[in-house]
Amino acid sequence: MTFEPADPVGPDHRSPRFSRELGYAGLIPFIAGAVCLTAAAFRFVEAKDLPAFAAMALVVYGAVILSFLGGVRWGIAVATARADARVFVWSVAPSLGGWCAALLPPSWGLLVLACGFLLQGGWDLYAGESGTLPQWYVTLRRRLTVIVVASLLVSAASLLILLRF
């Protein structure tokens, strides 16, 4: 028996409100990590262990979310009969990239995650244009990706400032 959803990509209108709310709530750790590291880098706060903790927490959270995005793509491939093996292979790449980022020193891990989110975002944009993903999801992902990547890059830069001085 083959599972074929009635409408694999869903309607191309506004995203469900709850999806948007969860997506934007998921930005909180990224933004909080960037704020903590920037505040420490520019000496707005004096907390000896804060930068190391914030960097570690941000890398781990970023790896988890990047893995989640790969899982989303795996789920879409499972739900559609037209997915080929390459989609399954590439849907595992975000998990591996996130895992590698978690094994690196935090400044490098943050940069690897930023690249991973950019690549995943590009894949999602391409999938939206080809009709594999609903437009509301692509629009939401575009907005979230910009904020996530900016937060990761600001965090990496702040961490480098902390390490240099």
mmCIF file of N, CA and C in Angstrom, residues 73-74 77 83-93:
data_model
loop_
_atom_site.group_PDB
_atom_site.id
_atom_site.type_symbol
_atom_site.label_atom_id
_atom_site.label_comp_id
_atom_site.label_asym_id
_atom_site.label_seq_id
_atom_site.Cartn_x
_atom_site.Cartn_y
_atom_site.Cartn_z
ATOM 1 N N ARG A 73 12.595 17.656 6.055
ATOM 2 C CA ARG A 73 12.749 17.263 4.649
ATOM 3 C C ARG A 73 12.622 15.752 4.479
ATOM 4 N N TRP A 74 13.105 14.973 5.442
ATOM 5 C CA TRP A 74 12.939 13.518 5.405
ATOM 6 C C TRP A 74 11.457 13.177 5.444
ATOM 7 N N ALA A 77 9.807 13.828 2.207
ATOM 8 C CA ALA A 77 10.174 12.794 1.233
ATOM 9 C C ALA A 77 9.397 11.505 1.480
ATOM 10 N N ALA A 83 9.649 11.320 -4.269
ATOM 11 C CA ALA A 83 10.994 11.605 -3.771
ATOM 12 C C ALA A 83 11.962 10.509 -4.207
ATOM 13 N N ASP A 84 13.164 10.928 -4.625
ATOM 14 C CA ASP A 84 14.165 9.926 -4.986
ATOM 15 C C ASP A 84 15.184 9.782 -3.851
ATOM 16 N N ALA A 85 16.107 8.876 -4.032
ATOM 17 C CA ALA A 85 17.070 8.551 -2.977
ATOM 18 C C ALA A 85 17.917 9.750 -2.579
ATOM 19 N N ARG A 86 18.212 10.646 -3.524
ATOM 20 C CA ARG A 86 19.044 11.812 -3.202
ATOM 21 C C ARG A 86 18.411 12.687 -2.128
ATOM 22 N N VAL A 87 17.095 12.811 -2.151
ATOM 23 C CA VAL A 87 16.414 13.628 -1.145
ATOM 24 C C VAL A 87 16.630 13.035 0.242
ATOM 25 N N PHE A 88 16.545 11.727 0.349
ATOM 26 C CA PHE A 88 16.775 11.080 1.642
ATOM 27 C C PHE A 88 18.220 11.273 2.101
ATOM 28 N N VAL A 89 19.160 11.116 1.172
ATOM 29 C CA VAL A 89 20.574 11.296 1.519
ATOM 30 C C VAL A 89 20.822 12.731 1.986
ATOM 31 N N TRP A 90 20.337 13.706 1.231
ATOM 32 C CA TRP A 90 20.574 15.107 1.591
ATOM 33 C C TRP A 90 19.827 15.519 2.850
ATOM 34 N N SER A 91 18.745 14.843 3.174
ATOM 35 C CA SER A 91 18.016 15.206 4.396
ATOM 36 C C SER A 91 18.762 14.773 5.658
ATOM 37 N N VAL A 92 19.763 13.911 5.507
ATOM 38 C CA VAL A 92 20.591 13.503 6.639
ATOM 39 C C VAL A 92 21.765 14.471 6.837
ATOM 40 N N ALA A 93 22.141 15.190 5.796
ATOM 41 C CA ALA A 93 23.296 16.096 5.860
ATOM 42 C C ALA A 93 23.197 17.148 6.967
#
